[in-house]
mmCIF file of C-alpha atoms in Angstrom:
data_model
loop_
_atom_site.group_PDB
_atom_site.id
_atom_site.type_symbol
_atom_site.label_atom_id
_atom_site.label_comp_id
_atom_site.label_asym_id
_atom_site.label_seq_id
_atom_site.Cartn_x
_atom_site.Cartn_y
_atom_site.Cartn_z
ATOM 1 C CA MET A 27 -100.193 -37.243 -33.052
ATOM 2 C CA GLU A 28 -97.322 -37.827 -35.498
ATOM 3 C CA VAL A 29 -99.829 -37.532 -38.339
ATOM 4 C CA VAL A 30 -100.881 -34.134 -37.008
ATOM 5 C CA ALA A 31 -97.243 -33.078 -36.634
ATOM 6 C CA HIS A 32 -96.439 -34.181 -40.164
ATOM 7 C CA HIS A 33 -99.483 -32.371 -41.525
ATOM 8 C CA LEU A 34 -98.323 -29.161 -39.818
ATOM 9 C CA GLN A 35 -94.842 -29.724 -41.235
ATOM 10 C CA LEU A 36 -96.164 -29.950 -44.799
ATOM 11 C CA GLU A 37 -98.488 -26.992 -44.279
ATOM 12 C CA ALA A 38 -95.540 -24.915 -43.015
ATOM 13 C CA LEU A 39 -93.661 -25.662 -46.233
ATOM 14 C CA ARG A 40 -96.683 -24.777 -48.327
ATOM 15 C CA ARG A 41 -96.901 -21.413 -46.571
ATOM 16 C CA ALA A 42 -93.157 -20.790 -46.368
ATOM 17 C CA MET A 43 -93.512 -17.426 -48.053
ATOM 18 C CA GLN A 44 -96.317 -16.272 -45.763
ATOM 19 C CA GLN A 45 -96.214 -15.266 -42.128
ATOM 20 C CA GLU A 46 -98.194 -18.343 -40.988
ATOM 21 C CA GLY A 47 -95.387 -20.517 -42.312
ATOM 22 C CA ASP A 48 -93.466 -19.768 -39.151
ATOM 23 C CA GLN A 49 -96.413 -20.622 -36.891
ATOM 24 C CA PHE A 50 -97.178 -23.901 -38.645
ATOM 25 C CA GLY A 51 -93.513 -24.806 -38.516
ATOM 26 C CA ARG A 52 -93.182 -24.138 -34.781
ATOM 27 C CA SER A 53 -96.394 -26.029 -34.075
ATOM 28 C CA SER A 54 -95.075 -29.110 -35.828
ATOM 29 C CA TYR A 55 -92.078 -29.186 -33.441
ATOM 30 C CA ASN A 56 -94.502 -28.933 -30.544
ATOM 31 C CA ARG A 57 -96.587 -31.867 -31.788
ATOM 32 C CA TYR A 58 -93.540 -34.052 -32.500
ATOM 33 C CA TYR A 59 -92.459 -33.459 -28.930
ATOM 34 C CA TYR A 60 -95.919 -34.320 -27.627
ATOM 35 C CA ALA A 61 -95.974 -37.554 -29.660
ATOM 36 C CA THR A 62 -92.606 -38.433 -28.133
ATOM 37 C CA PHE A 63 -93.832 -37.710 -24.629
ATOM 38 C CA LEU A 64 -96.996 -39.820 -25.090
ATOM 39 C CA ARG A 65 -94.990 -42.821 -26.268
ATOM 40 C CA VAL A 66 -92.558 -42.602 -23.365
ATOM 41 C CA ARG A 67 -95.410 -42.119 -20.910
ATOM 42 C CA THR A 68 -97.044 -45.367 -22.060
ATOM 43 C CA MET A 69 -93.794 -47.190 -21.375
ATOM 44 C CA ILE A 70 -93.076 -45.560 -18.057
ATOM 45 C CA SER A 71 -96.643 -46.115 -16.762
ATOM 46 C CA ALA A 72 -96.331 -49.805 -17.602
ATOM 47 C CA LEU A 73 -93.259 -49.952 -15.370
ATOM 48 C CA ASP A 74 -95.017 -48.298 -12.464
ATOM 49 C CA ALA A 75 -98.621 -47.051 -12.556
ATOM 50 C CA LYS A 76 -97.843 -44.101 -10.266
ATOM 51 C CA TRP A 77 -95.512 -42.671 -12.908
ATOM 52 C CA SER A 78 -98.464 -41.972 -15.238
ATOM 53 C CA GLN A 79 -98.945 -38.721 -13.249
ATOM 54 C CA LEU A 80 -95.335 -37.616 -13.625
ATOM 55 C CA PRO A 81 -94.862 -34.140 -15.184
ATOM 56 C CA HIS A 82 -92.851 -34.323 -18.401
ATOM 57 C CA ALA A 83 -89.979 -32.272 -17.013
ATOM 58 C CA ASP A 84 -89.290 -35.056 -14.484
ATOM 59 C CA TYR A 85 -88.908 -37.786 -17.102
ATOM 60 C CA PRO A 86 -85.153 -37.517 -17.743
ATOM 61 C CA MET A 87 -84.388 -37.672 -14.013
ATOM 62 C CA THR A 88 -86.730 -40.624 -13.447
ATOM 63 C CA LEU A 89 -85.292 -42.517 -16.414
ATOM 64 C CA ARG A 90 -81.730 -41.998 -15.195
ATOM 65 C CA GLY A 91 -82.682 -42.758 -11.597
ATOM 66 C CA ALA A 92 -85.652 -44.956 -10.660
ATOM 67 C CA VAL A 93 -86.109 -46.690 -14.024
ATOM 68 C CA LYS A 94 -82.416 -47.500 -14.256
ATOM 69 C CA LYS A 95 -82.505 -48.849 -10.702
ATOM 70 C CA LYS A 96 -85.443 -51.162 -11.453
ATOM 71 C CA LEU A 97 -83.627 -52.506 -14.502
ATOM 72 C CA GLN A 98 -80.435 -53.000 -12.511
ATOM 73 C CA GLU A 99 -82.405 -55.003 -9.935
ATOM 74 C CA GLY A 100 -83.827 -57.101 -12.742
ATOM 75 C CA ARG A 101 -80.335 -57.646 -14.091
ATOM 76 C CA LYS A 102 -79.203 -58.879 -10.682
ATOM 77 C CA ARG A 103 -82.103 -61.338 -10.479
ATOM 78 C CA ALA A 104 -81.396 -62.602 -14.003
ATOM 79 C CA LEU A 105 -77.745 -63.134 -13.041
ATOM 80 C CA LYS A 106 -78.784 -65.222 -10.035
ATOM 81 C CA VAL A 107 -80.852 -67.616 -12.121
ATOM 82 C CA GLY A 108 -78.169 -67.663 -14.834
ATOM 83 C CA ASP A 109 -80.409 -66.127 -17.511
ATOM 84 C CA HIS A 110 -77.699 -64.524 -19.660
ATOM 85 C CA GLU A 111 -80.046 -63.389 -22.382
ATOM 86 C CA ILE A 112 -82.006 -61.327 -19.886
ATOM 87 C CA VAL A 113 -78.822 -60.011 -18.277
ATOM 88 C CA ALA A 114 -77.893 -58.672 -21.732
ATOM 89 C CA ALA A 115 -81.433 -57.414 -22.315
ATOM 90 C CA CYS A 116 -81.319 -55.463 -19.037
ATOM 91 C CA ALA A 117 -78.000 -53.855 -20.001
ATOM 92 C CA ARG A 118 -79.542 -52.919 -23.337
ATOM 93 C CA ALA A 119 -82.643 -51.501 -21.633
ATOM 94 C CA ILE A 120 -80.473 -49.429 -19.267
ATOM 95 C CA SER A 121 -78.744 -47.797 -22.265
ATOM 96 C CA ALA A 122 -82.132 -47.292 -23.903
ATOM 97 C CA ALA A 123 -83.401 -45.481 -20.781
ATOM 98 C CA SER A 124 -80.406 -43.178 -20.859
ATOM 99 C CA GLU A 125 -80.913 -42.478 -24.575
ATOM 100 C CA ILE A 126 -84.585 -41.616 -23.989
ATOM 101 C CA ALA A 127 -83.552 -39.230 -21.199
ATOM 102 C CA ASN A 128 -81.105 -37.429 -23.547
ATOM 103 C CA LEU A 129 -83.680 -37.372 -26.322
ATOM 104 C CA MET A 130 -86.377 -35.901 -24.086
ATOM 105 C CA GLU A 131 -84.054 -33.169 -22.859
ATOM 106 C CA SER A 132 -83.103 -31.933 -26.284
ATOM 107 C CA ALA A 133 -86.601 -32.375 -27.726
ATOM 108 C CA SER A 134 -88.116 -30.518 -24.795
ATOM 109 C CA ALA A 135 -85.664 -27.616 -25.141
ATOM 110 C CA THR A 136 -86.489 -27.396 -28.843
ATOM 111 C CA ARG A 137 -90.167 -27.292 -27.947
ATOM 112 C CA VAL A 138 -89.455 -24.419 -25.524
ATOM 113 C CA VAL A 139 -87.893 -22.525 -28.430
ATOM 114 C CA ALA A 140 -90.899 -23.311 -30.631
ATOM 115 C CA ASP A 141 -93.526 -22.293 -28.082
ATOM 116 C CA TYR A 142 -91.961 -19.530 -26.010
ATOM 117 C CA ASN A 143 -89.161 -17.977 -28.069
ATOM 118 C CA PRO A 144 -90.908 -16.389 -31.053
ATOM 119 C CA GLN A 145 -87.872 -14.136 -31.545
ATOM 120 C CA ILE A 146 -86.062 -17.219 -32.883
ATOM 121 C CA PRO A 147 -87.694 -17.811 -36.283
ATOM 122 C CA ILE A 148 -88.150 -20.900 -38.404
ATOM 123 C CA THR A 149 -85.545 -20.965 -41.180
ATOM 124 C CA PHE A 150 -86.767 -22.380 -44.478
ATOM 125 C CA LEU A 151 -83.867 -24.193 -46.098
ATOM 126 C CA GLY A 152 -85.215 -24.411 -49.609
ATOM 127 C CA ASN A 153 -84.817 -28.189 -49.924
ATOM 128 C CA GLY A 154 -88.259 -29.096 -48.661
ATOM 129 C CA ARG A 155 -86.952 -28.785 -45.111
ATOM 130 C CA PHE A 156 -86.809 -26.166 -42.384
ATOM 131 C CA SER A 157 -85.052 -25.771 -39.076
ATOM 132 C CA LEU A 158 -85.494 -24.061 -35.742
ATOM 133 C CA ASN A 159 -82.388 -22.941 -33.889
ATOM 134 C CA ASN A 160 -80.402 -25.329 -36.122
ATOM 135 C CA ILE A 161 -82.588 -28.306 -35.215
ATOM 136 C CA ASN A 162 -83.768 -29.678 -38.540
ATOM 137 C CA ILE A 163 -87.414 -30.721 -38.794
ATOM 138 C CA THR A 164 -86.304 -34.180 -39.994
ATOM 139 C CA GLU A 165 -84.668 -34.605 -36.605
ATOM 140 C CA ALA A 166 -87.928 -33.742 -34.833
ATOM 141 C CA HIS A 167 -89.728 -36.141 -37.156
ATOM 142 C CA ASP A 168 -87.359 -38.819 -35.837
ATOM 143 C CA TRP A 169 -87.993 -38.164 -32.115
ATOM 144 C CA PRO A 170 -91.141 -40.322 -31.785
ATOM 145 C CA VAL A 171 -89.537 -43.097 -33.855
ATOM 146 C CA ARG A 172 -86.506 -43.197 -31.561
ATOM 147 C CA ALA A 173 -88.684 -42.966 -28.470
ATOM 148 C CA ASP A 174 -90.738 -45.898 -29.746
ATOM 149 C CA THR A 175 -87.695 -48.040 -30.505
ATOM 150 C CA TRP A 176 -86.074 -47.485 -27.116
ATOM 151 C CA SER A 177 -89.356 -47.710 -25.220
ATOM 152 C CA SER A 178 -90.072 -51.112 -26.787
ATOM 153 C CA VAL A 179 -86.616 -52.286 -25.730
ATOM 154 C CA ILE A 180 -87.465 -51.437 -22.120
ATOM 155 C CA GLU A 181 -91.007 -52.865 -22.272
ATOM 156 C CA LYS A 182 -89.887 -56.155 -23.787
ATOM 157 C CA THR A 183 -87.249 -56.566 -21.107
ATOM 158 C CA TRP A 184 -89.650 -55.580 -18.380
ATOM 159 C CA VAL A 185 -92.297 -58.208 -19.197
ATOM 160 C CA GLN A 186 -89.597 -60.890 -19.182
ATOM 161 C CA LEU A 187 -88.694 -59.966 -15.632
ATOM 162 C CA GLY A 188 -92.197 -60.821 -14.500
ATOM 163 C CA GLY A 189 -92.866 -57.389 -12.948
ATOM 164 C CA MET B 8 -75.271 -6.112 -19.014
ATOM 165 C CA ASP B 9 -78.271 -8.398 -19.581
ATOM 166 C CA LYS B 10 -78.142 -12.073 -18.686
ATOM 167 C CA GLN B 11 -77.897 -13.296 -22.269
ATOM 168 C CA SER B 12 -74.823 -11.139 -22.889
ATOM 169 C CA ILE B 13 -73.247 -12.442 -19.681
ATOM 170 C CA ILE B 14 -73.755 -16.063 -20.804
ATOM 171 C CA GLU B 15 -72.377 -15.292 -24.251
ATOM 172 C CA LEU B 16 -69.353 -13.607 -22.750
ATOM 173 C CA VAL B 17 -68.542 -16.540 -20.434
ATOM 174 C CA LEU B 18 -68.954 -19.009 -23.305
ATOM 175 C CA LYS B 19 -66.673 -16.921 -25.502
ATOM 176 C CA GLU B 20 -64.021 -16.771 -22.770
ATOM 177 C CA HIS B 21 -64.000 -20.574 -22.742
ATOM 178 C CA GLY B 22 -63.933 -20.847 -26.506
ATOM 179 C CA ILE B 23 -67.389 -22.418 -26.743
ATOM 180 C CA SER B 24 -69.468 -21.527 -29.769
ATOM 181 C CA THR B 25 -73.201 -22.016 -29.691
ATOM 182 C CA SER B 26 -75.451 -23.452 -32.317
ATOM 183 C CA GLY B 27 -78.326 -21.112 -32.954
ATOM 184 C CA ARG B 28 -79.417 -18.598 -30.312
ATOM 185 C CA LEU B 29 -79.955 -18.729 -26.565
ATOM 186 C CA ALA B 30 -83.503 -19.660 -25.653
ATOM 187 C CA GLU B 31 -85.327 -18.142 -22.706
ATOM 188 C CA ASP B 32 -87.537 -19.874 -20.202
ATOM 189 C CA ILE B 33 -90.567 -17.598 -19.866
ATOM 190 C CA PHE B 34 -91.404 -19.152 -16.489
ATOM 191 C CA ASP B 35 -87.959 -18.479 -15.016
ATOM 192 C CA ASP B 36 -85.970 -15.428 -16.084
ATOM 193 C CA LYS B 37 -82.740 -16.882 -14.643
ATOM 194 C CA HIS B 38 -82.948 -20.067 -16.739
ATOM 195 C CA PHE B 39 -81.676 -20.395 -20.327
ATOM 196 C CA TYR B 40 -81.205 -23.136 -22.877
ATOM 197 C CA VAL B 41 -77.917 -23.106 -24.764
ATOM 198 C CA PHE B 42 -77.618 -25.255 -27.896
ATOM 199 C CA ILE B 43 -74.091 -26.463 -28.619
ATOM 200 C CA ASP B 44 -72.930 -28.509 -31.560
ATOM 201 C CA VAL B 45 -70.308 -30.972 -30.318
ATOM 202 C CA PHE B 46 -67.819 -32.955 -32.389
ATOM 203 C CA ARG B 47 -65.416 -35.833 -31.743
ATOM 204 C CA ASN B 48 -61.624 -35.657 -31.656
ATOM 205 C CA SER B 49 -59.257 -38.296 -33.050
ATOM 206 C CA ASP B 50 -59.695 -40.376 -29.864
ATOM 207 C CA ASN B 51 -63.428 -40.314 -30.524
ATOM 208 C CA LEU B 52 -64.029 -38.189 -27.439
ATOM 209 C CA GLN B 53 -66.634 -35.481 -27.348
ATOM 210 C CA VAL B 54 -65.412 -31.876 -27.687
ATOM 211 C CA PRO B 55 -66.219 -29.844 -25.642
ATOM 212 C CA SER B 56 -66.302 -32.539 -22.972
ATOM 213 C CA ASN B 57 -69.146 -32.872 -20.481
ATOM 214 C CA LYS B 58 -66.649 -32.119 -17.726
ATOM 215 C CA LYS B 59 -65.707 -28.812 -19.304
ATOM 216 C CA LEU B 60 -69.357 -27.944 -19.932
ATOM 217 C CA ASN B 61 -70.231 -28.689 -16.315
ATOM 218 C CA GLU B 62 -67.436 -26.401 -15.126
ATOM 219 C CA ILE B 63 -68.728 -23.595 -17.338
ATOM 220 C CA LYS B 64 -72.241 -24.233 -16.094
ATOM 221 C CA GLY B 65 -70.858 -23.805 -12.573
ATOM 222 C CA HIS B 66 -69.176 -20.483 -13.457
ATOM 223 C CA ILE B 67 -72.416 -19.178 -14.897
ATOM 224 C CA ALA B 68 -74.382 -20.430 -11.878
ATOM 225 C CA ASP B 69 -72.029 -18.401 -9.642
ATOM 226 C CA LEU B 70 -73.348 -15.347 -11.481
ATOM 227 C CA GLY B 71 -76.911 -16.339 -10.580
ATOM 228 C CA ILE B 72 -77.867 -17.767 -13.959
ATOM 229 C CA ASN B 73 -78.890 -21.339 -14.599
ATOM 230 C CA VAL B 74 -78.062 -22.687 -18.058
ATOM 231 C CA GLU B 75 -78.992 -26.000 -19.588
ATOM 232 C CA PHE B 76 -76.715 -27.176 -22.385
ATOM 233 C CA ILE B 77 -78.470 -28.964 -25.217
ATOM 234 C CA LEU B 78 -75.889 -30.900 -27.201
ATOM 235 C CA THR B 79 -76.366 -31.580 -30.852
ATOM 236 C CA ASP B 80 -73.876 -33.618 -32.828
ATOM 237 C CA SER B 81 -74.312 -32.907 -36.511
ATOM 238 C CA THR B 82 -71.314 -35.064 -37.491
ATOM 239 C CA LYS B 83 -72.742 -38.066 -35.649
ATOM 240 C CA ARG B 84 -76.062 -37.384 -37.275
ATOM 241 C CA SER B 85 -74.678 -37.548 -40.779
ATOM 242 C CA ILE B 86 -72.767 -40.750 -39.949
ATOM 243 C CA GLU B 87 -76.026 -42.163 -38.626
ATOM 244 C CA ASP B 88 -77.933 -41.181 -41.771
ATOM 245 C CA GLY B 89 -75.303 -42.850 -43.937
ATOM 246 C CA LEU B 90 -75.356 -45.989 -41.815
ATOM 247 C CA ARG B 91 -79.131 -46.189 -42.083
ATOM 248 C CA ALA B 92 -78.991 -45.814 -45.859
ATOM 249 C CA SER B 93 -76.369 -48.559 -46.039
ATOM 250 C CA MET B 94 -78.349 -50.937 -43.794
ATOM 251 C CA LEU B 95 -81.640 -50.428 -45.606
ATOM 252 C CA HIS B 96 -79.917 -50.840 -48.943
ATOM 253 C CA SER B 97 -77.977 -53.996 -48.028
ATOM 254 C CA PHE B 98 -80.581 -55.759 -45.894
ATOM 255 C CA PRO B 99 -83.959 -54.533 -47.123
ATOM 256 C CA GLU B 100 -85.713 -57.778 -46.159
ATOM 257 C CA ASN B 101 -84.461 -57.814 -42.585
ATOM 258 C CA ILE B 102 -83.867 -54.308 -41.315
ATOM 259 C CA ARG B 103 -86.563 -51.706 -40.822
ATOM 260 C CA ASN B 104 -84.503 -48.939 -39.240
ATOM 261 C CA SER B 105 -81.230 -48.219 -37.494
ATOM 262 C CA PHE B 106 -79.875 -45.628 -35.079
ATOM 263 C CA LEU B 107 -76.402 -44.770 -33.912
ATOM 264 C CA THR B 108 -75.687 -43.524 -30.400
ATOM 265 C CA ILE B 109 -72.341 -42.673 -28.884
ATOM 266 C CA SER B 110 -71.950 -42.266 -25.157
ATOM 267 C CA GLY B 111 -68.426 -41.734 -23.927
ATOM 268 C CA THR B 112 -66.388 -43.835 -26.325
ATOM 269 C CA ALA B 113 -69.024 -46.566 -26.658
ATOM 270 C CA ALA B 114 -70.764 -46.553 -30.020
ATOM 271 C CA ARG B 115 -73.998 -48.492 -30.264
ATOM 272 C CA VAL B 116 -75.890 -49.428 -33.371
ATOM 273 C CA TRP B 117 -79.573 -50.083 -32.705
ATOM 274 C CA LEU B 118 -81.189 -52.261 -35.331
ATOM 275 C CA VAL B 119 -84.935 -52.530 -35.663
ATOM 276 C CA PRO B 120 -85.469 -55.851 -37.453
ATOM 277 C CA LYS B 121 -88.215 -56.482 -39.966
ATOM 278 C CA ALA B 122 -87.793 -60.237 -39.903
ATOM 279 C CA ALA B 123 -85.806 -62.573 -37.675
ATOM 280 C CA ILE B 124 -82.040 -62.119 -37.955
ATOM 281 C CA ASN B 125 -80.026 -65.299 -37.426
ATOM 282 C CA ASP B 126 -76.423 -65.464 -36.236
ATOM 283 C CA ASP B 127 -74.945 -65.776 -39.745
ATOM 284 C CA LEU B 128 -76.828 -62.760 -41.000
ATOM 285 C CA LEU B 129 -75.937 -60.784 -37.890
ATOM 286 C CA LYS B 130 -72.278 -61.519 -38.573
ATOM 287 C CA GLU B 131 -72.656 -60.210 -42.102
ATOM 288 C CA ILE B 132 -74.466 -57.098 -40.828
ATOM 289 C CA ASN B 133 -71.766 -56.468 -38.221
ATOM 290 C CA GLN B 134 -69.060 -56.723 -40.877
ATOM 291 C CA LYS B 135 -70.834 -54.144 -42.980
ATOM 292 C CA ILE B 136 -71.269 -51.810 -39.996
ATOM 293 C CA GLY B 137 -67.607 -52.261 -39.020
ATOM 294 C CA ILE B 138 -66.331 -51.300 -42.478
ATOM 295 C CA TYR B 139 -68.600 -48.274 -42.596
ATOM 296 C CA LEU B 140 -67.838 -46.954 -39.108
ATOM 297 C CA ALA B 141 -64.079 -47.466 -39.515
ATOM 298 C CA VAL B 142 -64.142 -44.773 -42.212
ATOM 299 C CA PHE B 143 -65.049 -42.353 -39.420
ATOM 300 C CA ASP B 144 -62.443 -43.795 -37.011
ATOM 301 C CA ILE B 145 -65.095 -45.521 -34.928
ATOM 302 C CA ASN B 146 -63.447 -48.884 -34.374
ATOM 303 C CA HIS B 147 -65.433 -50.265 -31.467
ATOM 304 C CA PHE B 148 -69.148 -50.650 -31.465
ATOM 305 C CA SER B 149 -71.857 -52.970 -30.228
ATOM 306 C CA THR B 150 -74.978 -53.965 -32.066
ATOM 307 C CA GLU B 151 -78.308 -54.049 -30.289
ATOM 308 C CA LEU B 152 -81.216 -55.861 -31.888
ATOM 309 C CA THR B 153 -84.272 -54.100 -30.582
ATOM 310 C CA SER B 154 -86.913 -56.767 -30.876
ATOM 311 C CA ALA B 155 -86.145 -60.410 -30.664
ATOM 312 C CA ALA B 156 -88.784 -63.129 -30.887
ATOM 313 C CA ASN B 157 -91.221 -62.978 -28.022
ATOM 314 C CA LEU B 158 -90.081 -66.189 -26.352
ATOM 315 C CA PRO B 159 -90.418 -66.350 -22.565
ATOM 316 C CA SER B 160 -87.111 -65.952 -20.729
ATOM 317 C CA ARG B 161 -85.832 -68.416 -18.152
ATOM 318 C CA ILE B 162 -86.648 -65.966 -15.411
ATOM 319 C CA MET B 163 -90.213 -65.620 -16.732
ATOM 320 C CA CYS B 164 -90.687 -69.416 -16.827
ATOM 321 C CA LEU B 165 -89.436 -69.690 -13.254
ATOM 322 C CA SER B 166 -91.791 -66.975 -12.168
ATOM 323 C CA VAL B 167 -94.790 -68.763 -13.745
ATOM 324 C CA ILE B 168 -93.811 -72.074 -12.146
ATOM 325 C CA ARG B 169 -93.516 -70.408 -8.754
ATOM 326 C CA ASN B 170 -96.992 -68.913 -9.018
ATOM 327 C CA ASN B 171 -98.665 -72.188 -9.973
ATOM 328 C CA SER B 172 -96.543 -74.884 -8.343
ATOM 329 C CA PRO B 173 -96.831 -77.793 -8.298
ATOM 330 C CA THR B 174 -97.817 -77.496 -11.900
ATOM 331 C CA SER B 175 -97.912 -79.462 -15.120
ATOM 332 C CA MET B 176 -96.204 -78.490 -18.337
ATOM 333 C CA GLU B 177 -99.603 -77.771 -19.938
ATOM 334 C CA THR B 178 -100.476 -75.258 -17.198
ATOM 335 C CA ILE B 179 -97.102 -73.559 -17.581
ATOM 336 C CA ILE B 180 -97.601 -73.210 -21.343
ATOM 337 C CA ASP B 181 -101.117 -71.836 -20.803
ATOM 338 C CA ALA B 182 -99.935 -69.327 -18.228
ATOM 339 C CA LEU B 183 -97.129 -68.099 -20.486
ATOM 340 C CA ARG B 184 -99.419 -67.759 -23.476
ATOM 341 C CA ARG B 185 -101.932 -65.852 -21.342
ATOM 342 C CA ARG B 186 -99.120 -63.373 -20.730
ATOM 343 C CA HIS B 187 -98.742 -63.018 -24.515
ATOM 344 C CA PHE B 188 -95.500 -64.939 -24.840
ATOM 345 C CA THR B 189 -94.860 -67.231 -27.777
ATOM 346 C CA VAL B 190 -94.319 -70.846 -26.761
ATOM 347 C CA PRO B 191 -93.359 -72.496 -30.067
ATOM 348 C CA SER B 192 -94.129 -76.102 -29.074
ATOM 349 C CA GLU B 193 -94.357 -78.585 -26.215
ATOM 350 C CA ASP B 194 -90.959 -79.783 -27.290
ATOM 351 C CA TRP B 195 -89.506 -76.299 -26.818
ATOM 352 C CA MET B 196 -91.102 -76.033 -23.374
ATOM 353 C CA SER B 197 -89.866 -79.435 -22.364
ATOM 354 C CA ARG B 198 -86.295 -78.508 -23.309
ATOM 355 C CA MET B 199 -86.595 -75.263 -21.336
ATOM 356 C CA LEU B 200 -87.834 -77.199 -18.278
ATOM 357 C CA ASP B 201 -84.949 -79.606 -18.696
ATOM 358 C CA VAL B 202 -82.433 -76.759 -18.667
ATOM 359 C CA LEU B 203 -84.018 -75.307 -15.528
ATOM 360 C CA ARG B 204 -84.062 -78.707 -13.827
ATOM 361 C CA ARG B 205 -80.429 -79.461 -14.649
ATOM 362 C CA SER B 206 -79.351 -76.054 -13.353
ATOM 363 C CA GLY B 207 -81.066 -76.920 -10.057
ATOM 364 C CA MET B 208 -83.716 -74.196 -10.235
ATOM 365 C CA ILE B 209 -86.747 -76.505 -10.374
ATOM 366 C CA ILE B 210 -87.640 -80.042 -9.359
ATOM 367 C CA ARG B 211 -89.869 -82.513 -11.153
ATOM 368 C CA SER B 212 -91.991 -84.827 -9.027
ATOM 369 C CA LYS B 213 -93.095 -88.304 -10.066
ATOM 370 C CA GLY B 214 -96.425 -87.256 -11.548
ATOM 371 C CA GLY B 215 -94.612 -84.859 -13.933
ATOM 372 C CA MET B 216 -95.389 -81.848 -11.764
ATOM 373 C CA TYR B 217 -92.902 -78.995 -11.511
ATOM 374 C CA SER B 218 -92.002 -76.820 -8.510
ATOM 375 C CA LEU B 219 -89.224 -74.400 -7.721
ATOM 376 C CA SER B 220 -86.273 -75.762 -5.740
ATOM 377 C CA LEU B 221 -85.037 -73.853 -2.707
ATOM 378 C CA ALA B 222 -82.188 -72.534 -4.868
ATOM 379 C CA GLY B 223 -84.726 -71.402 -7.456
ATOM 380 C CA LEU B 224 -86.867 -69.628 -4.864
ATOM 381 C CA LYS B 225 -83.824 -67.885 -3.412
ATOM 382 C CA ALA B 226 -82.517 -66.856 -6.823
ATOM 383 C CA LEU B 227 -85.835 -65.442 -7.950
ATOM 384 C CA GLY B 228 -86.137 -63.340 -4.797
ATOM 385 C CA THR B 229 -89.288 -61.616 -3.716
ATOM 386 C CA SER B 230 -90.915 -58.220 -3.704
ATOM 387 C CA LYS B 231 -93.469 -56.496 -1.527
ATOM 388 C CA GLY B 232 -96.729 -54.936 -2.613
ATOM 389 C CA ARG B 233 -99.424 -55.685 -5.123
ATOM 390 C CA ARG B 234 -97.053 -57.572 -7.438
ATOM 391 C CA SER B 235 -95.637 -59.692 -4.612
ATOM 392 C CA PRO B 236 -95.284 -63.353 -5.626
ATOM 393 C CA ASP B 237 -97.181 -64.408 -2.472
ATOM 394 C CA ILE B 238 -100.237 -62.455 -3.562
ATOM 395 C CA ILE B 239 -100.018 -63.605 -7.167
ATOM 396 C CA ARG B 240 -99.769 -67.188 -5.949
ATOM 397 C CA ILE B 241 -102.849 -66.857 -3.720
ATOM 398 C CA LEU B 242 -104.787 -65.452 -6.682
ATOM 399 C CA ALA B 243 -103.556 -68.283 -8.919
ATOM 400 C CA LEU B 244 -104.653 -70.854 -6.319
ATOM 401 C CA ALA B 245 -108.067 -69.224 -6.037
ATOM 402 C CA ARG B 246 -108.445 -69.313 -9.835
ATOM 403 C CA SER B 247 -107.597 -72.994 -9.985
ATOM 404 C CA GLY B 248 -110.427 -73.648 -7.459
ATOM 405 C CA GLU B 249 -108.354 -75.485 -4.853
#
């Protein structure tokens, strides 16, 4: 999906002077968001299979609520057996969950602009970059990378807790 | 007055400037996204604060409009870019990527390692980060390594022993490796078992078989459902053909 997004990004730049430039540009934001969502979904489904059906708009709330709670329970268990490394890992995973929630909120809002607010145009910046409502495309390009980093933090902690 | 103008007016009254334009939600004409570029004051606190933004959100809600503030922090972003450049330049063999997050006054540097980072190197990395961040008046930070070696944790070892007890060291190693953990050597495992035994979590019987102690069982706790340790243990017993 990131490959598709990147392809659309490059195509938008190639067509910057034409009308389709705007459409390619917006579509690349959409695909970067989708790539981000897919990565987070893999992580969240591994935590609890029933969450694979969760609509994307519910992710931030679930990450700040149920996911955080599961990790806090794990942290408590690790404390009881004196496993300090895992206590630290749980604290790290809790911050990661909160960062993913923030990321998904801003990425999702940017996607809403891209898909449903055509009156807000893509701005070509002339340095091989463009932006949408002041969100630079390089930032969108980073979303899936961040999501992957923080999701792995949670997954690695989760397997250590033995489910 | 249309809803967008109302939102803009309220924001202006509170001295909040937006980044970019208001975005509509085509599925809900009372819902808008407002992008705001925040910055940090000399105490490293976010301006405008979340408290202030929540109050404004409340004022706007009283007028029947629901706004969602999307915060961007362009200053933080450029600090982050610079930090990444510095990390990749100074530690090209060991660091693949880095991110900076700031929540409240807590700054966190997330490092994605390329190769194992030992304590000495981590110290060196932390020094470099400290010098860099101090330029921007960020004097407290923590470093989070995002992927350590895939060694089984103490809690994981206990969990495997519980499922298979009484069990030999070989079975424990097998079970851990089946779960895709790295067990470096029998020596490593034997030291881990020693630590667990000395902390009173497991007992070793004469034939070299390991089981959880009562303290270990209590500490590990239990859970209901498909992943319940009772069920996993029954399945493990069935597999072993006893």
